[in-house]
XYZ file of C-alpha atoms in Angstrom:
605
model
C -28.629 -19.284 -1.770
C -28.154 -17.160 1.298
C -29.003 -13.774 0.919
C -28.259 -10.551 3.134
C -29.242 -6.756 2.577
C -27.797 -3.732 3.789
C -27.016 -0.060 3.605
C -22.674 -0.468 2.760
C -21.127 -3.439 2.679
C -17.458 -3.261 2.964
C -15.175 -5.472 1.170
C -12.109 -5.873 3.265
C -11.571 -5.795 6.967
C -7.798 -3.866 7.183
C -7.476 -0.387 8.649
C -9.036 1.028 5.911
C -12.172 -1.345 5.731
C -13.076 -0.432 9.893
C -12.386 2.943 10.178
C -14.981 2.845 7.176
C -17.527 0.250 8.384
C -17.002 2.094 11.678
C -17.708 5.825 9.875
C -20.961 4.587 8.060
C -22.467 2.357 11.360
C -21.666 6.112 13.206
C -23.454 7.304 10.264
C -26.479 5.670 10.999
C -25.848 2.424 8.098
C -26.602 -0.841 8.252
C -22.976 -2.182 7.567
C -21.709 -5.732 6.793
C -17.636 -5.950 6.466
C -16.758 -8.852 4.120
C -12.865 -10.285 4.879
C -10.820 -13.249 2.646
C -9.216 -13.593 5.851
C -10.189 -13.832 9.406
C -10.815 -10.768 11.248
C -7.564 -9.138 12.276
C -5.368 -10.742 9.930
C -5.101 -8.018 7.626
C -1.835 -6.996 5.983
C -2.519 -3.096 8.026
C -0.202 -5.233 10.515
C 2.695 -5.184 8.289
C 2.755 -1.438 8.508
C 5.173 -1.355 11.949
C 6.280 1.957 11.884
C 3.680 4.566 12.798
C 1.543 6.743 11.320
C 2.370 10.339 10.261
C 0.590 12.753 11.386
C 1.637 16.256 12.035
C 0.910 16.638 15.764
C 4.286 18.361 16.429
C 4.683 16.571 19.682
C 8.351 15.945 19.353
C 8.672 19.122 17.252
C 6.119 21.898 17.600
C 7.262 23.461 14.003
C 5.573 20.630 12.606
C 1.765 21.422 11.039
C -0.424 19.966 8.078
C 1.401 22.227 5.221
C 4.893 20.967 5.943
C 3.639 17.019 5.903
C 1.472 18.001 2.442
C 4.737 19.600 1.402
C 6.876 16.247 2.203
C 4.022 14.369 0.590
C 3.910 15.575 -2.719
C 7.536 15.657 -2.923
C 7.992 12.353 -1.996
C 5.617 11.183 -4.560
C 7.343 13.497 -6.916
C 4.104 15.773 -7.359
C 2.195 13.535 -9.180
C -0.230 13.045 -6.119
C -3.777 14.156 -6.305
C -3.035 17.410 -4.212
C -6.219 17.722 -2.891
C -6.323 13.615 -1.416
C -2.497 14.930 -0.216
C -3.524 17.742 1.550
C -6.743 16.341 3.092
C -4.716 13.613 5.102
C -2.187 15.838 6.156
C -4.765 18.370 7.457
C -6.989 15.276 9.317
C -4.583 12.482 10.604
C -3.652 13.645 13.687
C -7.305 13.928 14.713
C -7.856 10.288 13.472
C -5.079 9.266 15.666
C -6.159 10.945 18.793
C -9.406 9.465 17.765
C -7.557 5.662 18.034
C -6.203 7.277 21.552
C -9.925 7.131 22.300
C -10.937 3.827 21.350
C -8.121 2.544 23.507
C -4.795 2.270 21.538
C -2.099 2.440 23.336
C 0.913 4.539 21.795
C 4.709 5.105 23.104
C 5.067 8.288 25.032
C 7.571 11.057 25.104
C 8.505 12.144 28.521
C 5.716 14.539 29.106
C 3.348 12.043 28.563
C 2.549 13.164 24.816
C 1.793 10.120 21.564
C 5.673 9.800 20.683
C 6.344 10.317 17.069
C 9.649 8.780 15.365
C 11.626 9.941 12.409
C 11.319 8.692 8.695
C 12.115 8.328 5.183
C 11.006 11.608 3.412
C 9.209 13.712 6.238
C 11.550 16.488 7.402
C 10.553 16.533 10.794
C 9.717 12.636 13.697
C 5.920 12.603 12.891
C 5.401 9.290 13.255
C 3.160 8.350 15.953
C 3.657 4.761 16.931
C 3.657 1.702 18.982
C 7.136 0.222 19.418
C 7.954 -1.360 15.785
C 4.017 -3.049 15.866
C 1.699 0.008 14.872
C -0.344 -1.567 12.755
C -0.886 -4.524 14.887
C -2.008 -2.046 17.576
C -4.318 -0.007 14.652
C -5.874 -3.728 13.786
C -6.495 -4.335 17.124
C -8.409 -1.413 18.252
C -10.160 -1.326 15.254
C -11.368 -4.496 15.376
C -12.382 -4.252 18.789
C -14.436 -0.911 18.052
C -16.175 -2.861 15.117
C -17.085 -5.897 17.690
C -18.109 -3.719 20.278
C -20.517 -1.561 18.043
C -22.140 -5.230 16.760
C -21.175 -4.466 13.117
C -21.773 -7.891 11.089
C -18.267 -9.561 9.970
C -18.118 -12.305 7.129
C -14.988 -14.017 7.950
C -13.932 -16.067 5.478
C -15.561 -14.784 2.685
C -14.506 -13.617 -0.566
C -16.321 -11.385 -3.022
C -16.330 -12.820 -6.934
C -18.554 -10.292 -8.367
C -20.435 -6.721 -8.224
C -23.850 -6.184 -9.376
C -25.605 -3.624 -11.219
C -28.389 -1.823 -12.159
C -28.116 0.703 -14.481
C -24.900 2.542 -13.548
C -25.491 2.416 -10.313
C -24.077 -0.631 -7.557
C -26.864 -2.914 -6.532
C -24.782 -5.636 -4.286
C -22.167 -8.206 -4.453
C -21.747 -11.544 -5.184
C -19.816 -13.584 -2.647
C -18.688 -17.295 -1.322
C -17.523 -18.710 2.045
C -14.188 -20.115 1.890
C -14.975 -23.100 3.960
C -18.143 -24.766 2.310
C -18.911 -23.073 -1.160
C -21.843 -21.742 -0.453
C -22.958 -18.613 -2.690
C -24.335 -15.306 -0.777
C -25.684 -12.571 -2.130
C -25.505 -9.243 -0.851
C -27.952 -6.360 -1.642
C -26.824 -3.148 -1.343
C -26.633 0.341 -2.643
C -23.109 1.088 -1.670
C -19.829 -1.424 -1.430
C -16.665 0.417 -0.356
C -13.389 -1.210 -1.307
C -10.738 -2.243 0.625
C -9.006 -4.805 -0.613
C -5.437 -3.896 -0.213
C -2.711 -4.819 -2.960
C -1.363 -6.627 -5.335
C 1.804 -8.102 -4.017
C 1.102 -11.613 -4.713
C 1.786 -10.928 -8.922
C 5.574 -10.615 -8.092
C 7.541 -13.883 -6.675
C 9.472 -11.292 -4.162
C 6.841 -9.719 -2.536
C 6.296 -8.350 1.378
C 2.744 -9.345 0.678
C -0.025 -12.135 2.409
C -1.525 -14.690 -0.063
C -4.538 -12.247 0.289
C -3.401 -9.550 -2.200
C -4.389 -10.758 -5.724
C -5.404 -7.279 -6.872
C -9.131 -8.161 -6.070
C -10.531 -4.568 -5.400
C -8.694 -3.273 -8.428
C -10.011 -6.096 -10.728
C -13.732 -5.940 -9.245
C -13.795 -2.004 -9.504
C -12.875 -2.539 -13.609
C -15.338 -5.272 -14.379
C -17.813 -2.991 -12.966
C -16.580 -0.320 -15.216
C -14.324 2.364 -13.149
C -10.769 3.110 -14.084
C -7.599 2.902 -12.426
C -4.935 5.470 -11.765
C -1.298 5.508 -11.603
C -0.591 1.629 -12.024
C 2.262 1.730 -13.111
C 3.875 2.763 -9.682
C 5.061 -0.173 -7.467
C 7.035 0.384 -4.453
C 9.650 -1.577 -3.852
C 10.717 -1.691 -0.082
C 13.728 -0.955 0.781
C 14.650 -3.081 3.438
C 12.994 -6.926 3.062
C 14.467 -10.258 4.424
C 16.804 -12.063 1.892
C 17.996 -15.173 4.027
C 16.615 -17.789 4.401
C 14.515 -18.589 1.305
C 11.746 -19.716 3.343
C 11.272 -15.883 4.436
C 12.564 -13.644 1.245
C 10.273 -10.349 0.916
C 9.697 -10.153 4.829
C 8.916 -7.116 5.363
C 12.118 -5.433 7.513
C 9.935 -2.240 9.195
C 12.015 1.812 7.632
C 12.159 2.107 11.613
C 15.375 0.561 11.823
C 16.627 3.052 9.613
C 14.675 6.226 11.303
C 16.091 4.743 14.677
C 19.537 5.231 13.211
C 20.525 2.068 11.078
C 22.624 2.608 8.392
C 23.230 0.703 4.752
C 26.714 -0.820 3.864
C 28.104 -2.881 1.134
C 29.935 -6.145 1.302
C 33.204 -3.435 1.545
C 31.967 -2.112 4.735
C 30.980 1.162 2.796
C 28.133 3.212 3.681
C 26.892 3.656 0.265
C 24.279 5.882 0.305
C 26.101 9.259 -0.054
C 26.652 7.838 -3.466
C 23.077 8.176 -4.246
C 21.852 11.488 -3.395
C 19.781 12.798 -6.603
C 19.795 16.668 -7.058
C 16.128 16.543 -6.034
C 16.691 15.938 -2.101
C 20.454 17.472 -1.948
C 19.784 21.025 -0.399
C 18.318 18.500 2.654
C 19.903 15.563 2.778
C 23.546 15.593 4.639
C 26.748 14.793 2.315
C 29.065 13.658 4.956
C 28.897 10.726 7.958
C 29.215 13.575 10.515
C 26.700 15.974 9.370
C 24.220 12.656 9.053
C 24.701 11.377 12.494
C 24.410 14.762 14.177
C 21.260 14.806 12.790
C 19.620 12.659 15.225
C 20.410 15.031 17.806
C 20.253 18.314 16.651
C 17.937 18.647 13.671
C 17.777 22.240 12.988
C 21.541 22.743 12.443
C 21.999 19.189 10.658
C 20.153 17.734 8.242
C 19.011 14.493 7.043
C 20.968 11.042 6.594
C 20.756 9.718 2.980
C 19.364 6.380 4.198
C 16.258 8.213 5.125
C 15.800 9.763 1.962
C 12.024 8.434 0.099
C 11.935 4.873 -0.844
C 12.040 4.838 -4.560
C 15.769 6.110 -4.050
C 16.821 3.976 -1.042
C 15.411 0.827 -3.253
C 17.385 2.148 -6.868
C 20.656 2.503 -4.829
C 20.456 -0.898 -2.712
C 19.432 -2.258 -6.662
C 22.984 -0.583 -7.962
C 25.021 -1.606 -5.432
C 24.082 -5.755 -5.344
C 24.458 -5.287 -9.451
C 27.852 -4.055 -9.234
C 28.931 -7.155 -7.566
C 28.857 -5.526 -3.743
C 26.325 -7.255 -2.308
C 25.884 -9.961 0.326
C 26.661 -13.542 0.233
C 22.793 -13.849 -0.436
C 22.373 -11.177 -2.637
C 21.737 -8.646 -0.612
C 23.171 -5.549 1.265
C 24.075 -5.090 5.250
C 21.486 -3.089 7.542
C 22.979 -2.131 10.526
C 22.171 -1.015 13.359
C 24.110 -3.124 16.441
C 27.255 -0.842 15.914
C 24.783 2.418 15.971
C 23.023 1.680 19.189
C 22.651 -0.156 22.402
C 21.099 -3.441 22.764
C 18.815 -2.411 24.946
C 17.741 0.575 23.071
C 17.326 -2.097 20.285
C 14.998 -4.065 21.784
C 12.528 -1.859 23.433
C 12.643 0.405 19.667
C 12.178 -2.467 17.267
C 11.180 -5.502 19.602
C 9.139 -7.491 16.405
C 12.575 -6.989 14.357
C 14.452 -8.492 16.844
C 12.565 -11.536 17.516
C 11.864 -12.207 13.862
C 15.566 -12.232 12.738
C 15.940 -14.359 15.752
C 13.682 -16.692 15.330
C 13.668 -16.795 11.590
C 16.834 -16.436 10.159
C 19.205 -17.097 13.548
C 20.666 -13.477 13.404
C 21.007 -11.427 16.641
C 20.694 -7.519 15.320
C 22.018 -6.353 18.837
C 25.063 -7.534 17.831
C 25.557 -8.471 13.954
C 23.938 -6.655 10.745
C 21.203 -7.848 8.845
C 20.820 -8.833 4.988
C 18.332 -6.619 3.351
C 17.419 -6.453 -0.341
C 14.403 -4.515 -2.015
C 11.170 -6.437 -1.897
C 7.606 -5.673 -3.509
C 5.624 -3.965 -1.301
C 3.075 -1.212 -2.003
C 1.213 -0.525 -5.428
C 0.889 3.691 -5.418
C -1.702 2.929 -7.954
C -5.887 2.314 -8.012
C -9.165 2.815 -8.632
C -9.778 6.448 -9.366
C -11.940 8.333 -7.099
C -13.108 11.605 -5.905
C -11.015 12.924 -3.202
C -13.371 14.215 -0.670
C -15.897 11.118 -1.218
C -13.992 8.011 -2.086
C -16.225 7.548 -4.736
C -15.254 6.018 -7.913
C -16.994 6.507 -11.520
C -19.069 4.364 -10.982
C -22.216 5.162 -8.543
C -22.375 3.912 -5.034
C -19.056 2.416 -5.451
C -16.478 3.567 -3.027
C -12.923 2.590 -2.821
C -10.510 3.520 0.200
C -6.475 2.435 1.481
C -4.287 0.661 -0.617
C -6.878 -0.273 -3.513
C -7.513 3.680 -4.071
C -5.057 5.821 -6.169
C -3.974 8.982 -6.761
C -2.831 10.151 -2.966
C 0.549 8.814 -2.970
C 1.292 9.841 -6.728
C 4.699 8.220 -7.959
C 5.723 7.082 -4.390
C 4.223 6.567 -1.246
C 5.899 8.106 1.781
C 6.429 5.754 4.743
C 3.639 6.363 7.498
C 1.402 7.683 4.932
C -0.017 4.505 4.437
C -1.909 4.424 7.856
C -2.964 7.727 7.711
C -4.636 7.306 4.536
C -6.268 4.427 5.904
C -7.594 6.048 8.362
C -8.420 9.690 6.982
C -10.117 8.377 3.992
C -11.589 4.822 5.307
C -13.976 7.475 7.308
C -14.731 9.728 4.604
C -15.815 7.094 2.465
C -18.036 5.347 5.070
C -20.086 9.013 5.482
C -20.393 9.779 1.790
C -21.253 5.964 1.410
C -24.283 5.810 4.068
C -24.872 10.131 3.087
C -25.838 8.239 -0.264
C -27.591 4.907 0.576
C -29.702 7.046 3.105
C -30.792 9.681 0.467
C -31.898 6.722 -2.059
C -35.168 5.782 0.571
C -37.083 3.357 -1.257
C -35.489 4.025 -4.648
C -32.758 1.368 -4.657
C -31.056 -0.257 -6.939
C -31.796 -4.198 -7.535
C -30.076 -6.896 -8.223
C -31.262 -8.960 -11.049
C -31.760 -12.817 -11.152
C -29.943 -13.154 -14.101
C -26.613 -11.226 -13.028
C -26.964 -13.585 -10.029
C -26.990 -16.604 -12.375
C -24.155 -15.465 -14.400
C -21.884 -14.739 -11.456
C -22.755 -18.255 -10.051
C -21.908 -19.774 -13.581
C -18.458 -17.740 -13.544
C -17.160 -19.217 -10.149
C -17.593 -22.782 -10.838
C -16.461 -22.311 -14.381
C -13.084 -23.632 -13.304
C -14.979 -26.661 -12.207
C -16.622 -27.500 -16.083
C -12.858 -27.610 -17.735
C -11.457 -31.034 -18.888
C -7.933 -31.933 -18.634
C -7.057 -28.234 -18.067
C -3.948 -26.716 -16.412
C -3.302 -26.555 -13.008
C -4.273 -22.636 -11.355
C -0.958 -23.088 -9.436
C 1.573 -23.428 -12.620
C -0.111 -20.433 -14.162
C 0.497 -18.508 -11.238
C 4.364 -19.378 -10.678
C 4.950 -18.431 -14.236
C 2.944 -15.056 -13.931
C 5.108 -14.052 -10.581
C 8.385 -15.038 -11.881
C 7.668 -12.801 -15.036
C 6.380 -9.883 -13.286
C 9.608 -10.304 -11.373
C 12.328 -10.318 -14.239
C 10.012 -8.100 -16.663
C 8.329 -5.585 -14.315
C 10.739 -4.923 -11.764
C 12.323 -2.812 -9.820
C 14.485 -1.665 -13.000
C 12.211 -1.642 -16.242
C 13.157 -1.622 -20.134
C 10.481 -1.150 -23.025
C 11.250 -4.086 -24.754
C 11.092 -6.472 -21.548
C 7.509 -4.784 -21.078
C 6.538 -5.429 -24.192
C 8.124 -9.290 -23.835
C 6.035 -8.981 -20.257
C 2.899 -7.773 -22.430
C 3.381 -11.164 -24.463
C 3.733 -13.324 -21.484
C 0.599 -12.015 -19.591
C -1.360 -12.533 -23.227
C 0.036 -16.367 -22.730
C -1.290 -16.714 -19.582
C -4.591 -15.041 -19.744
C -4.876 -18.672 -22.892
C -3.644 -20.726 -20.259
C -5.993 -19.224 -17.693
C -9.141 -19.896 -19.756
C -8.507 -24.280 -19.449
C -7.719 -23.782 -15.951
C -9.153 -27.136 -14.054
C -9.791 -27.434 -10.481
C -10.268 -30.762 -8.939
C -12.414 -31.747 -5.823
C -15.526 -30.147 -4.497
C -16.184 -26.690 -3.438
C -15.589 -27.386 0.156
C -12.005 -26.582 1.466
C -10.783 -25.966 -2.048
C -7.758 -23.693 -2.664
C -6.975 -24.664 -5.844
C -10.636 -23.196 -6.656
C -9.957 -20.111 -4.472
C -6.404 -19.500 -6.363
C -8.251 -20.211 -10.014
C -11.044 -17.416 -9.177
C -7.774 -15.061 -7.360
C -6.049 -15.610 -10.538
C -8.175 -13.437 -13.004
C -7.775 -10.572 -11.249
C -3.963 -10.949 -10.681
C -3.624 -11.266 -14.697
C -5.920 -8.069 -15.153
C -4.142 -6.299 -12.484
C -0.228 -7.295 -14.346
C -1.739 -6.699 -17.627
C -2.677 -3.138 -16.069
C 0.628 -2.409 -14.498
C 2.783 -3.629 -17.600
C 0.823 -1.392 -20.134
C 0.817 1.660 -18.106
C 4.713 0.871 -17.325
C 5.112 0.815 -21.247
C 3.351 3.878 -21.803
C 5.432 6.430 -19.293
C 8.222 6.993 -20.959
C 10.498 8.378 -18.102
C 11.403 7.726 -14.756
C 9.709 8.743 -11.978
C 9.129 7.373 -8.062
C 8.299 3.734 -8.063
C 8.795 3.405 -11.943
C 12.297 3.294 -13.285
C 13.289 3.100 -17.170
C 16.476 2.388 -18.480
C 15.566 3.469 -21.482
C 14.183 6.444 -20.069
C 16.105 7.200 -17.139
C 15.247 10.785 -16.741
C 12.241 12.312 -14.683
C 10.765 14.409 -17.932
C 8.593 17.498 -17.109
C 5.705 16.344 -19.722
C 5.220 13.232 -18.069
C 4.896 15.321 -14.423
C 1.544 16.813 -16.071
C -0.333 14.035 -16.685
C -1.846 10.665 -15.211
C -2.012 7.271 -16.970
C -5.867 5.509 -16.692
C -6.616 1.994 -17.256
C -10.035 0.293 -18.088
C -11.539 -2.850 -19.042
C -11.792 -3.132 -22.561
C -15.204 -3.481 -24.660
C -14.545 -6.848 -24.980
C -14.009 -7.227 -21.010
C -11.159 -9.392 -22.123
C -7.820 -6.840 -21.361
C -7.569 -3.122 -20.915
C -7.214 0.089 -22.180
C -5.518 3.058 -21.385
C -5.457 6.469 -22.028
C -3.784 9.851 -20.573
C -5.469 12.081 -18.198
C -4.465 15.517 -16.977
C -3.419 15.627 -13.425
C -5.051 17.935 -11.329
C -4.151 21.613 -10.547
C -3.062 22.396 -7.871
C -4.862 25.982 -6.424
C -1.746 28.639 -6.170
C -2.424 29.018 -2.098
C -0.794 25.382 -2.397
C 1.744 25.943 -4.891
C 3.729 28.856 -2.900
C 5.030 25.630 -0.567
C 6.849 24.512 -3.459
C 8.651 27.675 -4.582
C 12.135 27.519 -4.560
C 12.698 30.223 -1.859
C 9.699 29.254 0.067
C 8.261 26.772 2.569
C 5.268 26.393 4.764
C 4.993 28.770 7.669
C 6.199 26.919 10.333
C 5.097 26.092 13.813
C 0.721 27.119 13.385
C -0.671 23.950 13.180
């Protein structure tokens, strides 16, 4: 069996995974980054956008209080304030620190990183690279991480963490192509898995989020945070079938797009809640002004935070007003000029062209909400990354408690970025202070791992892993949507139970070389752990809230904003637990932002 040791070892190779492999090699680690995927094919590329970060380029009133300010409101105060205000206070040096490594950003006309407008952040703080940011972010990241000679297991996916004690030992690993087993020994393995897209049929997501962080983190004994927040985008591609969930980048929207129904209305004024009225414009004229004078306008509704732009697109196609393919028009060829079209959003325009034969110079596009972002995971300490559990370290989209009930758009690459590097310090700070005192992997953990991936392999006349998985998506979908009741939860709770029997006879055929059915049998577990998760937690809040939406329990109820819902792995190790947690307080130099008559002292940054 091959075996590897070093300092951190880094499961996942997206923004958050480098900037963190990058942070502990700085650090003076020995650092191996394990990817499912090749290197550079992480799902940070679907973030197009930018990332926000308070540099006040386009608007010098702009500083870190005002984007902590817009974060917590946008994730309806439920974040962890002190993960909320970190990022805000350290992104823009992160991206001037990308500026370094050689990404190349759009410019305003002094030569400044250009920043663009979005959903939920009062002033354009979105640094960014036409509508391809994240492809940019991969690219220099991944470049950094060759040229410093970090190792990279391509192609490798990580089954199992090790022990001893309390305390992370290694990780327990196969390549994709052959089968072959590794083991790697290691004090420290950071996180960075991503999502958990691929539980929902309708999903922006790669085949590469199957909750696997999330899952791995719980078998090893942490606890997960806020699950029951999904995010629902907006804005993803409805037409053709072949492409539904594409991911259709909130740029079109902060560029000036605009939502109408199948009646040519533009809906959104309709959906305003009382929460974002005293800055959100009521009329068409007040919203277009806005995108060229600001300070005597304010927002348009169709930039208002996701979780409301989704819930109104949601009301509208149920009240019979949506498109021929069930969804709703984005427009933006009657807002602006063709030109301006293509050198803003160049990735939108060739994708509609090529993939749907729709010119958005000069027609609208079908939109409809698409799964997209889980605001929940693993619960860790905000200045470290670390989890409950020792040496283990979890950073980006597999983390929780930053984004609280609903993630703000742009946020997501700063996060990765602000925290991927604070958890690669604390993670090699840790590993280096152990010297010969490390923990070890034992011979018979290895064994049992090894039994549990070809354990698939020993079943006779079982079920295919693919069936199982089709069923679990399409319930997820219709049960654990966008718009949730209690008793289709509890039908939901029922269904995953039924699944987690069928999973247990689940046969793969063939070898281990080349074998997807084997890869999507081992993926599977942690998908049903990760629904199982996000249905009981969805169950338990009774109110409505950011990326979670009750019928039953339409309301947003004060009681609810006080506390945190945590998941673990049950005794048995079979389902999970959960339990409520206080949320954090937030110190009262922080809470004066949020006063009725106040705001953040504009224009110090």
């Amino acid at each position: 069996m091959e075996r590897h040791t070093y300092d951190v070892v880094v499961v996942g190779a997206g923004g958050a995974g480098l900037r963190a492999a990058i942070a502990a090699h700085d650090a003076g680690a020995k650092v191996a980054v394990v990817c499912k995927s090749l290197l550079g094919k992480a799902h940070t590329v679907m973030a197009e956008g930018g990332i926000a970060a308070a540099m006040g380029n386009r608007w010098p009133e702009d500083n870190w209080e005002v984007h902590f300010r817009d974060t917590m409101r946008g994730g309806k105060m439920l974040n962890n304030w002190r993960m909320a205000q970190l990022h805000a206070q350290e992104a823009p040096e992160r991206v001037m620190e990308l500026e370094d490594w050689g990404a190349l950003f759009d410019r305003t006309d002094d030569g400044l990183i250009s920043q663009r407008d979005f959903g939920g952040h009062k002033y354009a703080r979105l640094a960014h690279v036409g509508d391809r940011t994240g492809l940019e972010m991969i690219r220099t990241l991944q470049q950094r991480t060759v040229e410093l000679g970090i190792d990279v297991f391509m192609e490798c996916t990580v089954t199992d963490l090790f022990k001893d004690g309390d305390a992370i030992a290694g990780c327990f690993a196969y390549w994709r192509e052959s089968g072959r087993f590794i083991v790697f020994d290691a004090p420290t393995v950071i996180l960075a898995t991503g999502g958990i897209g691929k539980s929902f049929k309708v999903t922006s997501n790669s085949w590469e989020y199957t909750g696997d962080g999330h899952a791995l983190a719980m078998r090893a004994g942490a606890s997960l945070i806020n699950m029951e927040f999904i995010q629902f985008h907006p804005t993803g591609m409805v037409w053709p079938p072949s492409v539904k969930g594409l991911l259709v980048t909130e740029s079109v929207r902060g560029d000036g797009g605009i939502l109408k129904n199948s009646e040519g209305k533009r809906f959104m004024f309709d959906y305003i809640p009382d929460f974002f009225k005293a800055e959100t414009a009521d009329t068409v004229e007040e919203a277009d002004a806005w995108y060229e004078d600001k300070k005597n306008n304010r927002r348009p509704p169709e930039l208002l935070p996701r979780d409301e732009v989704a819930r109104a697109i949601n009301s509208e196609i149920k009240a019979g007003r949506g498109t021929p393919h069930g969804g709703i028009y984005l427009d933006i060829a009657s807002r602006r000029t063709p030109e301006f079209i293509k050198k803003r959003l160049p990735s939108m325009y060739h994708q509609f062209k090529e993939l749907a034969d729709v010119d958005i110079t000069s027609e609208p596009m079908e939109i409809g909400p698409t799964c997209h972002y889980v605001m929940g995971g693993v619960e860790v300490n905000a200045d470290t990354q670390e989890s409950s559990v020792t040496g283990l370290y979890a950073v980006g989209e597999c983390s929780g408690g930053m984004h609280g009930s609903n993630r703000l758009g742009g946020n997501s690459l700063g996060d990765l970025l602000v925290f991927g590097k604070r958890a690669g310090d604390a993670a090699t700070a840790y590993a280096n202070g152990l010297g010969a005192n490390r923990p070890k992997v034992s011979d018979a953990d290895v064994a049992a791992a090894q039994a549990s991936a070809l354990a698939p392999f020993e079943v006779e006349g079982g079920e295919n892993p693919y069936s199982i998985q089709t069923d679990l998506q399409q319930s997820m979908n219709d049960l654990v949507g966008i718009i949730r009741d209690g008793s289709e939860l509890e039908q939901s709770l029922v269904a995953i139970e039924g699944f987690k029997e069928r999973a247990k006879t689940m046969k793969v055929e063939g070898h281990r070389q080349y074998n997807p059915g084997w890869h999507l049998a081992i993926d599977l577990r942690n998908m049903l752990i990760v629904s199982e998760s996000i249905a009981k937690a969805a169950l338990a809040r009774q109110e409505s809230r950011g990326g979670h939406t009750r019928n039953d329990y339409p309301k947003t109820d004060p009681v609810w904003g006080t506390k945190n819902l945590v998941v673990t792995l049950n005794a048995a190790g079979t389902g999970v637990d959960l339990a409520e947690k206080p949320l954090p307080v937030m110190p009262e130099e922080l809470t004066k932002y949020f006063d009725a008559a106040a705001k953040p002292e504009e224009g110090k940054n």
